[in-house]
Tab-separated table of C-alpha atoms and ligand atoms in Angstrom:
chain	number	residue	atom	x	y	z
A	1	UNK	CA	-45.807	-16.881	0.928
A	2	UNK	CA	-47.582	-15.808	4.109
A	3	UNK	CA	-45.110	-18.095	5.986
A	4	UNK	CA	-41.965	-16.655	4.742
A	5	UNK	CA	-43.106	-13.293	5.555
A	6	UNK	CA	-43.683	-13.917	9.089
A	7	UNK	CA	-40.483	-15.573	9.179
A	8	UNK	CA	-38.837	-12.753	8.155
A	9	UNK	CA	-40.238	-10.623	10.569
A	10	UNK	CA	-39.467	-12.944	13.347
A	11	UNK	CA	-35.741	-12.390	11.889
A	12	UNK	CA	-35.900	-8.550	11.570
A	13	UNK	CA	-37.097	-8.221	15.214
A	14	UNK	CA	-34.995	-10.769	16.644
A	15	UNK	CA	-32.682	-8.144	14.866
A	16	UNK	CA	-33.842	-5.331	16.335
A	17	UNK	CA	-34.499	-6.596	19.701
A	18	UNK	CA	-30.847	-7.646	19.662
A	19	UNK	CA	-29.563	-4.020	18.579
A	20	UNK	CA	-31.664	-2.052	20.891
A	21	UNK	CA	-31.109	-3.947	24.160
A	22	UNK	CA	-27.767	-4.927	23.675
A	23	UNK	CA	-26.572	-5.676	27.455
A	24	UNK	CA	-22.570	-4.502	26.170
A	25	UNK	CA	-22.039	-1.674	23.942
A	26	UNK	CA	-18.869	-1.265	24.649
A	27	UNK	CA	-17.824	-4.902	23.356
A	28	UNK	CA	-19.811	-3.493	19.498
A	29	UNK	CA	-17.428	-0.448	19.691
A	30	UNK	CA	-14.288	-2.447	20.278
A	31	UNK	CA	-15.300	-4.772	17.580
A	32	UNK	CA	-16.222	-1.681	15.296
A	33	UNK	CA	-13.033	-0.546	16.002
A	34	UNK	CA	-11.340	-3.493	15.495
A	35	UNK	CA	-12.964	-4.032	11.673
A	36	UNK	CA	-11.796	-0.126	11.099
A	37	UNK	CA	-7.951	-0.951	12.141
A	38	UNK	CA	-8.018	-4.582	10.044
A	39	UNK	CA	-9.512	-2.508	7.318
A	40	UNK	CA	-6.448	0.329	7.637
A	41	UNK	CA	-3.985	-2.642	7.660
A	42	UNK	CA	-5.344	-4.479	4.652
A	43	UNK	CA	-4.759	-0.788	2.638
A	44	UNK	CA	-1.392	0.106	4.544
A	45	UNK	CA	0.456	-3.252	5.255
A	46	UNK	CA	-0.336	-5.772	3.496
A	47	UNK	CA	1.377	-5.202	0.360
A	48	UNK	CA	4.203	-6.039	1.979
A	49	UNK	CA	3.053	-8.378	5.230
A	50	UNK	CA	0.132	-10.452	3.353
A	51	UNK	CA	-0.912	-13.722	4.846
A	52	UNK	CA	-2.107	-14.591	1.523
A	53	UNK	CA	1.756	-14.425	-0.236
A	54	UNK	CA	3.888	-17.656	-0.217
A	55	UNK	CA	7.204	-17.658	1.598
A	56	UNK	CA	9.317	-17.022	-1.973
A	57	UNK	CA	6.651	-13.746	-2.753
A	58	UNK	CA	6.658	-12.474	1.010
A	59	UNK	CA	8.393	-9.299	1.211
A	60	UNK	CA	7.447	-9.152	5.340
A	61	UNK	CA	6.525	-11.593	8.230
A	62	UNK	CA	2.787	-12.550	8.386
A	63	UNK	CA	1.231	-10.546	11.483
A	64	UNK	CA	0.242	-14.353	12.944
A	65	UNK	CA	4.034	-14.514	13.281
A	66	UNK	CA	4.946	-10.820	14.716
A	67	UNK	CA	1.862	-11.463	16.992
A	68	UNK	CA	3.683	-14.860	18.241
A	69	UNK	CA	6.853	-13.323	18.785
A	70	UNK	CA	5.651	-10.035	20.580
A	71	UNK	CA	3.493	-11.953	22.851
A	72	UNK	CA	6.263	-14.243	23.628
A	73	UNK	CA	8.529	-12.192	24.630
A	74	UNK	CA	5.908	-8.857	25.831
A	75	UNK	CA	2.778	-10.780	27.505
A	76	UNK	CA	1.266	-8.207	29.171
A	77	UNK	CA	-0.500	-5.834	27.011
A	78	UNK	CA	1.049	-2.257	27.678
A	79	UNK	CA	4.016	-3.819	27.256
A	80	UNK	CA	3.086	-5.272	23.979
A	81	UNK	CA	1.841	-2.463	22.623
A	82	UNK	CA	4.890	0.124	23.588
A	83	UNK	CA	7.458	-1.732	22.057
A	84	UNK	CA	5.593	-2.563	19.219
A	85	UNK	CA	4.971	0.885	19.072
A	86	UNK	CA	8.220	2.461	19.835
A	87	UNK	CA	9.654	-0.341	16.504
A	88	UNK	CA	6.742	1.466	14.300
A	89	UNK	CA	6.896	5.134	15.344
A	90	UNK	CA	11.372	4.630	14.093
A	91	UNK	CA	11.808	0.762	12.643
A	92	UNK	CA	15.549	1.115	13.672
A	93	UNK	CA	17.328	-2.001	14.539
A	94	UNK	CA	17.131	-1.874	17.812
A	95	UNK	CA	13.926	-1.548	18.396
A	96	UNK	CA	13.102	-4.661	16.344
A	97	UNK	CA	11.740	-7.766	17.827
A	98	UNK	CA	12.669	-9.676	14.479
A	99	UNK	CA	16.407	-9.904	13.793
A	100	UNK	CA	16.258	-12.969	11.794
A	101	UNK	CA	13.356	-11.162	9.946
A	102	UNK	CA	15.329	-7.897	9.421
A	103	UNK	CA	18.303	-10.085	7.601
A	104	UNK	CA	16.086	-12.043	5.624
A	105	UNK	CA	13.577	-9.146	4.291
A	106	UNK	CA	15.250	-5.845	5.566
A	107	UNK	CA	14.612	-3.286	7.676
A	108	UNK	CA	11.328	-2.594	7.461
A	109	UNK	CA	11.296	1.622	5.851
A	110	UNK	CA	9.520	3.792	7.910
A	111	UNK	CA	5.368	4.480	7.539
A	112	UNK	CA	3.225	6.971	8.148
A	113	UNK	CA	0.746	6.637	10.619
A	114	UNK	CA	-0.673	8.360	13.280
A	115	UNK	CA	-0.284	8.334	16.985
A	116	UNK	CA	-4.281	7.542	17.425
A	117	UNK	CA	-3.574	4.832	14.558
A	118	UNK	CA	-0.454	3.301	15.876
A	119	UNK	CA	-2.812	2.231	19.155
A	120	UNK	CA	-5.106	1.189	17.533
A	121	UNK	CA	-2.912	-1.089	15.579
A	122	UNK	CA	-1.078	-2.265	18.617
A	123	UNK	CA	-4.458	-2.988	20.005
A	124	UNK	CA	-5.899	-4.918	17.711
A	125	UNK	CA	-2.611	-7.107	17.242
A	126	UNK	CA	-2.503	-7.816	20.638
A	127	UNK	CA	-6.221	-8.587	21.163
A	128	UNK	CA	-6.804	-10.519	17.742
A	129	UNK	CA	-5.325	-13.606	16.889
A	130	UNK	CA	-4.028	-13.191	12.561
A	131	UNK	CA	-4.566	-15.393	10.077
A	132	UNK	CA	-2.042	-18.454	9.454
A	133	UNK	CA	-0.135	-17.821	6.402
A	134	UNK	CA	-1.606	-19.703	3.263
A	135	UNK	CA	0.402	-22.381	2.207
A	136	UNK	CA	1.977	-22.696	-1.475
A	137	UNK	CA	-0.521	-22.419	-4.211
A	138	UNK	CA	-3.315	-20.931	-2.626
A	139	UNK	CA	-5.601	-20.511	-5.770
A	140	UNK	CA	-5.074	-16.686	-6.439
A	141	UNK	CA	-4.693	-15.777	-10.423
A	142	UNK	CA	-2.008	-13.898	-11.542
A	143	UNK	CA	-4.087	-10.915	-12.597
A	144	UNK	CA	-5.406	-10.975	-9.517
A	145	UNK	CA	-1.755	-10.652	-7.551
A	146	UNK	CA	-0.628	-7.768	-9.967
A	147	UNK	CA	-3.929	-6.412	-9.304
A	148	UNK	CA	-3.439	-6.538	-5.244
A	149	UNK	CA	0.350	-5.499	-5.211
A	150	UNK	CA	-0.306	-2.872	-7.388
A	151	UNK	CA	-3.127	-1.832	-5.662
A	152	UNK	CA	-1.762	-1.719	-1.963
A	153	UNK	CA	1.388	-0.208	-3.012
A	154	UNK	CA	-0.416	2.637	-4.824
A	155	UNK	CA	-2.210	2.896	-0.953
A	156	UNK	CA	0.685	2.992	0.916
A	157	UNK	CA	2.054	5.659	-1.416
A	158	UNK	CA	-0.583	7.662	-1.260
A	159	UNK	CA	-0.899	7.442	2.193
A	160	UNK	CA	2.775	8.415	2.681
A	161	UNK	CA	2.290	11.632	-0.051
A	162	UNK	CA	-0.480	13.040	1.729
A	163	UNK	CA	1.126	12.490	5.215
A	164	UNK	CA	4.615	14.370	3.743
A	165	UNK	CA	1.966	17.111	2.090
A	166	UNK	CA	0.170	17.472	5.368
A	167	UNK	CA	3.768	17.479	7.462
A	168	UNK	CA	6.032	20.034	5.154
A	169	UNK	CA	3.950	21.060	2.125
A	170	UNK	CA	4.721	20.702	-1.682
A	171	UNK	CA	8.342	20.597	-1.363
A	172	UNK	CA	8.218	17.909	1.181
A	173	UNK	CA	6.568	16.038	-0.248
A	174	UNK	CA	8.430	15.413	-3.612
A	175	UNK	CA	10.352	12.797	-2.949
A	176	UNK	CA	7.705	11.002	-1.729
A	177	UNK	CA	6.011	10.464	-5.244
A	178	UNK	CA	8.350	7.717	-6.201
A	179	UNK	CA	8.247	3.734	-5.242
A	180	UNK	CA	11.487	3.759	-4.324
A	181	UNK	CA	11.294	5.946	-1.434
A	182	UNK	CA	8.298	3.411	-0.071
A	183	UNK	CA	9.637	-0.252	-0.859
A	184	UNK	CA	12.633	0.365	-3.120
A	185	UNK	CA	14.809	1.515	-0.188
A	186	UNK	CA	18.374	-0.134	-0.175
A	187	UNK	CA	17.139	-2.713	2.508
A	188	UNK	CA	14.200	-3.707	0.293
A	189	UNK	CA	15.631	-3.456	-3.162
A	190	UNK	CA	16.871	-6.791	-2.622
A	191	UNK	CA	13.074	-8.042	-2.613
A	192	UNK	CA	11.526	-5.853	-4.871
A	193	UNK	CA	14.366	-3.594	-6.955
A	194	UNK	CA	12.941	-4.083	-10.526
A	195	UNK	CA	10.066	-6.558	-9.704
A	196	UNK	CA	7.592	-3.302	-9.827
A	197	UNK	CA	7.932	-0.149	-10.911
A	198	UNK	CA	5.931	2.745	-12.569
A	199	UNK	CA	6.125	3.944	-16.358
A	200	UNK	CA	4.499	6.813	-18.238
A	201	UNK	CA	3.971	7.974	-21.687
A	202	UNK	CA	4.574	11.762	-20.392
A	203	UNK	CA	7.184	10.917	-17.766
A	204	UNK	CA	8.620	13.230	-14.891
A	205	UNK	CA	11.901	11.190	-13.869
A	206	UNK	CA	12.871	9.971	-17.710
A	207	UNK	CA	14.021	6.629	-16.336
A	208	UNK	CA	10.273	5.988	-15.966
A	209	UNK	CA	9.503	6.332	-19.921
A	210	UNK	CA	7.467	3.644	-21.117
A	211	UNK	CA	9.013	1.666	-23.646
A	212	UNK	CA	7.490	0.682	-26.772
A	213	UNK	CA	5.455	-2.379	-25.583
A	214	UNK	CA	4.337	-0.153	-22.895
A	215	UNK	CA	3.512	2.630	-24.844
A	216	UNK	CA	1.139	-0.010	-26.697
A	217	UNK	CA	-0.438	-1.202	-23.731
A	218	UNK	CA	-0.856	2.477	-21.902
A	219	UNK	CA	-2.562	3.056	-25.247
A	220	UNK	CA	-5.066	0.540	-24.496
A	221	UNK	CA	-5.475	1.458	-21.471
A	222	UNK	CA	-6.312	4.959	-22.293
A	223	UNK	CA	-9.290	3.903	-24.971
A	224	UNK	CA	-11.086	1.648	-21.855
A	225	UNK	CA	-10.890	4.442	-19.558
A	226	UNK	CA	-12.192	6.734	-22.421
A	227	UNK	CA	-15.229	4.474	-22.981
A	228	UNK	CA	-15.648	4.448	-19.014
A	229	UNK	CA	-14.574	0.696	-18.618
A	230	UNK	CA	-13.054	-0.574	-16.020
A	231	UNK	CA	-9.473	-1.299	-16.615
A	232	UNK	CA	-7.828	-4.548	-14.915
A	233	UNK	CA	-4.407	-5.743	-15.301
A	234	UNK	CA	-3.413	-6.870	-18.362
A	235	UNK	CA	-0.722	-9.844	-18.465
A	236	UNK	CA	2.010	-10.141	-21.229
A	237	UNK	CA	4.419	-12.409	-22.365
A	238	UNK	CA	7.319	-10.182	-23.531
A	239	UNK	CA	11.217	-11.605	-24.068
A	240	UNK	CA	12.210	-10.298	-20.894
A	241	UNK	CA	9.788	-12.445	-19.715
A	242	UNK	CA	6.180	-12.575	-18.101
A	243	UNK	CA	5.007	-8.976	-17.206
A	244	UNK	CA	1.629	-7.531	-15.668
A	245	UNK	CA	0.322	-4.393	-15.643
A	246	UNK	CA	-2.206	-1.938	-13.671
A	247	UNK	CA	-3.038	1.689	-14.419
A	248	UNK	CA	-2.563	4.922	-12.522
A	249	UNK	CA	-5.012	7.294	-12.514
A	250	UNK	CA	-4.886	10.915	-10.892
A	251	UNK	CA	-6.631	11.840	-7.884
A	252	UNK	CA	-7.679	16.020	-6.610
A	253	UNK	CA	-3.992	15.293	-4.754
A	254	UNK	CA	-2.080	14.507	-7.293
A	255	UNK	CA	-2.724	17.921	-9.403
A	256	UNK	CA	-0.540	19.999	-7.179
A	257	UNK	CA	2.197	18.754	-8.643
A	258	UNK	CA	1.244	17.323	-11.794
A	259	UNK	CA	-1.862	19.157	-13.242
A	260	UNK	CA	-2.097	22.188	-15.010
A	261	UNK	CA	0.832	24.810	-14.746
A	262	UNK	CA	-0.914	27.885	-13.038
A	263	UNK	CA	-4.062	26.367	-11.876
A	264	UNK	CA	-3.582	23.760	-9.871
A	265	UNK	CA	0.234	23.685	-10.201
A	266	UNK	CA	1.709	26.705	-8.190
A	267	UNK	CA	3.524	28.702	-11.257
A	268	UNK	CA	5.521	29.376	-8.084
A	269	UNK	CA	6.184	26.294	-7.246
A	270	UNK	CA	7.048	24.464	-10.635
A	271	UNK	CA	10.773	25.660	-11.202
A	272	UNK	CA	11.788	23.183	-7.882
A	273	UNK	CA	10.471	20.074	-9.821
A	274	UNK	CA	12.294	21.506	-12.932
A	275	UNK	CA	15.541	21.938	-10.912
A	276	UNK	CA	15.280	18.403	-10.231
A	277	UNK	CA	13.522	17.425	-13.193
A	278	UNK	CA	14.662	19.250	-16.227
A	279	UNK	CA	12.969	16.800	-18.471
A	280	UNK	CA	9.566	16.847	-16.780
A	281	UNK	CA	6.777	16.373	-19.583
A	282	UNK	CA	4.091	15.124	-16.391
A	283	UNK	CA	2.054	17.933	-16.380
A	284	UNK	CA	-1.165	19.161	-17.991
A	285	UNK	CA	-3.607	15.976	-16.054
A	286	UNK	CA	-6.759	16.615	-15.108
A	287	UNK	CA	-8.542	14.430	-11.769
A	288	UNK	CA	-9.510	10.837	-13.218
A	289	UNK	CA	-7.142	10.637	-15.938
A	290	UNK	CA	-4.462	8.127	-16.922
A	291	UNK	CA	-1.649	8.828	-15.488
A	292	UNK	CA	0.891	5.733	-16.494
A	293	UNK	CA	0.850	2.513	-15.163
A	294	UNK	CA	3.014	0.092	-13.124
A	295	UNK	CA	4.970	-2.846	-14.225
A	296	UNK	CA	5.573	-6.003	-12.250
A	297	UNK	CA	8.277	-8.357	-13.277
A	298	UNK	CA	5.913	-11.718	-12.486
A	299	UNK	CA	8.333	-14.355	-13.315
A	300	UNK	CA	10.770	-13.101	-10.266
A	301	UNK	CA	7.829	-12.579	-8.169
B	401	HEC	C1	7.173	-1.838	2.405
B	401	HEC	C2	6.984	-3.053	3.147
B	401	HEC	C3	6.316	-2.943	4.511
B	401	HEC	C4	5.147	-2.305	4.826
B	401	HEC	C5	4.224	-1.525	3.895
B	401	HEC	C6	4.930	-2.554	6.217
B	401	HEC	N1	5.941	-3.305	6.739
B	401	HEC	FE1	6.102	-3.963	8.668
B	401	HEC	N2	7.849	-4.916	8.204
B	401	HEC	C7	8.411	-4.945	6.958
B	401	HEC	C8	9.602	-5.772	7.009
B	401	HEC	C9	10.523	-6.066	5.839
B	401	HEC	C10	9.705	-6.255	8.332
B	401	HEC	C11	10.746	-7.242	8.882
B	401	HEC	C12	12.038	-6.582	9.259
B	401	HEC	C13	11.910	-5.731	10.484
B	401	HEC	O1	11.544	-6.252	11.563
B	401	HEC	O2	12.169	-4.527	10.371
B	401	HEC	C14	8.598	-5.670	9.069
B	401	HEC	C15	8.384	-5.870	10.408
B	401	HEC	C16	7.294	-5.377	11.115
B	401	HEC	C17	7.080	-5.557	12.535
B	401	HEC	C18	7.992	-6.341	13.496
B	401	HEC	C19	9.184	-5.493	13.853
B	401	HEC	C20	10.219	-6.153	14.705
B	401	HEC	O3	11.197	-6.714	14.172
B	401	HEC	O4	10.102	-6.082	15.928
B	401	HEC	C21	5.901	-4.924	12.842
B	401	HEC	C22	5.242	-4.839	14.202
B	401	HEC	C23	5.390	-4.351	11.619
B	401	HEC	N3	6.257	-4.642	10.588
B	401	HEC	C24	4.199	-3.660	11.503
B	401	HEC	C25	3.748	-3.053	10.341
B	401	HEC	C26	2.522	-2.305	10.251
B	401	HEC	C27	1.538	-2.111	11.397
B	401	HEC	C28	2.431	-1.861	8.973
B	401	HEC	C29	1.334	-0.983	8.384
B	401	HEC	C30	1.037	0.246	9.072
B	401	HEC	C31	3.588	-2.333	8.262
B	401	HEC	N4	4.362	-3.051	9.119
B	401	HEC	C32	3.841	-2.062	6.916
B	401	HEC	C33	7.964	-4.334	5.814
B	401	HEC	C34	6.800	-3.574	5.712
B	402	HEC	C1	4.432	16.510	-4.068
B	402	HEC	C2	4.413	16.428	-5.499
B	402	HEC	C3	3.737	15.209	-6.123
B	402	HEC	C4	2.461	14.769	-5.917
B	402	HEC	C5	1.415	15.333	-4.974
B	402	HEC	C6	2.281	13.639	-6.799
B	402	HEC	N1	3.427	13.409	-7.523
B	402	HEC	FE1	3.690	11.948	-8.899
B	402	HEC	N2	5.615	12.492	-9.136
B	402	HEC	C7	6.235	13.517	-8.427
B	402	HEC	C8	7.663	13.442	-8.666
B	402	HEC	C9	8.713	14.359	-8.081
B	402	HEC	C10	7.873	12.330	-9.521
B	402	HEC	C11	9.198	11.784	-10.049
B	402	HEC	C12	9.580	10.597	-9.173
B	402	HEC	C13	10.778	9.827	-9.626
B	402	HEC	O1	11.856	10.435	-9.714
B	402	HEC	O2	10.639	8.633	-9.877
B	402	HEC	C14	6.572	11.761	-9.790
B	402	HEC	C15	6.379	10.645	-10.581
B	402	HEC	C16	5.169	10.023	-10.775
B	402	HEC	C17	4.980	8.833	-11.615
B	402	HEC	C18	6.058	8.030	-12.342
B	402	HEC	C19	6.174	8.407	-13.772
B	402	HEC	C20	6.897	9.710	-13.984
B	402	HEC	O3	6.241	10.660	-14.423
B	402	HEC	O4	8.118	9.803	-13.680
B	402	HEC	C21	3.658	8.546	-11.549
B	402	HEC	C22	2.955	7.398	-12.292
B	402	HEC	C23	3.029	9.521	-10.676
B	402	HEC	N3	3.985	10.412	-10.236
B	402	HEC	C24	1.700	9.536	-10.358
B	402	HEC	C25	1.169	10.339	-9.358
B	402	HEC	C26	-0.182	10.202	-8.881
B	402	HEC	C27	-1.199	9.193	-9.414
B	402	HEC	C28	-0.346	11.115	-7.870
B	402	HEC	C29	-1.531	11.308	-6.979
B	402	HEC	C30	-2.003	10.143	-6.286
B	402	HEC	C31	0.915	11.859	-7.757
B	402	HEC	N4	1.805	11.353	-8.669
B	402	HEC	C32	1.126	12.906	-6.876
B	402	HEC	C33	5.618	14.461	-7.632
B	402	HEC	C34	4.329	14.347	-7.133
């Protein structure tokens, strides 16, 4: 007893000592920094550039290999990180690195991020050595895939709604609430056209009304969010085959265009989603709710 306490303080100042007199605190930053940009990347890239995937569910090049092929050809850091950068700030084709990656996957569609970001990105690629890609099999369920592609493509979105909101307001913005306009672009569709997608029982675009199986499932859904569970996805066998599925759920952000006509939604503002939407029953939602869900297609995965 008495030992293990002393121990423990032996630990706790060794600890201490170590964070108080630390001879570099410049090298903590960097590495602060560093855990802050792999963090961003985990959220904003890896839906699509995951070491984790296998080469037949890749829908981008692992960062081990971009890293390879940037250093190869741009050793010296500045260099490095400009063309990198100038590829990321417009992925046009001439700016890519990767032409046997752009004909296999497509051209990658273009992200939001910031100029501070971008550096940091560039940075940390340059600096940090990536993980090897996984080889086949790789334990992961397939709960927990739909789970992680739904979840990183919900990020991405969100990340490229708020960055249209913040550039050119509401009406900016709108068609930037729709998968397509992230990974559904012609040069994707190829990889992911009908593999995921989003449905609703109270759909805006009626090409995204849930079907009856759907309908079912969105139902239960809605009772484990009422009782405050958490809700995971839920796998199906259906006879279009093997299907998973992961709910939405509304955010302070999202009400501006789908909450309550009046309050949150601009009564101002509403007719330009009914010009393009005539049919629009996604209205009404309060922050928290159940929004719809999305639907991935696992057998094509
Ligand atoms: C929606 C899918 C998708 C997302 C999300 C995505 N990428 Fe990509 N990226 C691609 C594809 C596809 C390619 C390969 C084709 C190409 O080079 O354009 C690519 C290529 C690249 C390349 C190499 C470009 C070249 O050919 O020289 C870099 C660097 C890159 N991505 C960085 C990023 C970063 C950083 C993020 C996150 C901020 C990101 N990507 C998010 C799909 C994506
Ligand atoms: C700038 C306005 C805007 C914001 C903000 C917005 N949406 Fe949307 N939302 C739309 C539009 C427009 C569509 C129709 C897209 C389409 O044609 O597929 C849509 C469609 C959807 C759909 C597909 C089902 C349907 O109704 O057609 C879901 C799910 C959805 N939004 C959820 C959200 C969530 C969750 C948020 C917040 C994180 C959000 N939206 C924020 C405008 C917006």
């Amino acid at each position: 007893m008495f030992k293990k306490s002393i121990s423990l303080g032996i630990v706790l100042s060794t600890l201490m000592a170590c964070q108080s007199g630390s001879p570099a605190p410049s090298e903590s930053t960097a590495a602060e920094e560093h855990s802050a940009t792999a963090e961003f990347m985990r959220i904003n890239c890896e839906s699509c550039h995951s070491p984790a995937a296998n080469s037949s569910t890749r829908l981008a090049p692992p960062f081990f290999a971009i890293r390879k092929h940037y250093l190869k050809e741009y050793p010296a850091q500045a260099d490095f990180q400009a063309a990198m950068q100038s590829f990321l700030i417009k992925p046009e084709e001439e700016h890519a690195l990767m032409l046997g990656a752009v004909e296999k996957f497509g051209l990658m569609p273009p992200i939001y991020v910031e100029e501070e970001q971008l550096k940091a990105i560039t940075e940390y690629l340059f600096s940090v050595e990536q993980p090897h890609p996984q080889h086949e099999g790789g334990g992961k369920g397939r709960g927990a895939r739909v789970k992680e592609l739904a979840l990183s493509t919900k990020k991405v979105l969100g990340k490229n709604l708020m960055g249209a909101l913040k550039e050119g307001g509401k009406e900016h913005a709108l068609p930037f609430c729709n998968e397509r306009a992230l990974i559904l672009t012609d040069s994707m569709s190829q990889h992911l056209h009908h593999k995921i997608r989003r449905v609703s029982d109270k759909a805006r675009n009626p090409s995204n009304q849930a079907d009856s199986l759907e309908l079912s499932i969105l139902a239960e859904y809605a009772a484990l969010i009422a009782e405050g569970q958490e809700a995971g996805p839920i796998l199906r066998e259906t006879k279009f085959g093997s299907r998973g599925y992961f709910p939405i759920t509304t955010n302070a952000m999202c009400l501006q265009c789908h909450g309550s006509l009046g309050k949150e939604l601009d009564a101002d503002f509403y007719p330009k989603i009914q010009n393009l939407y005539p049919q629009d029953k996604a209205i009404g939602y309060g922050a928290g709710e159940l929004r719809g869900m999305w639907v991935v297609a696992l057998d094509s995965l």
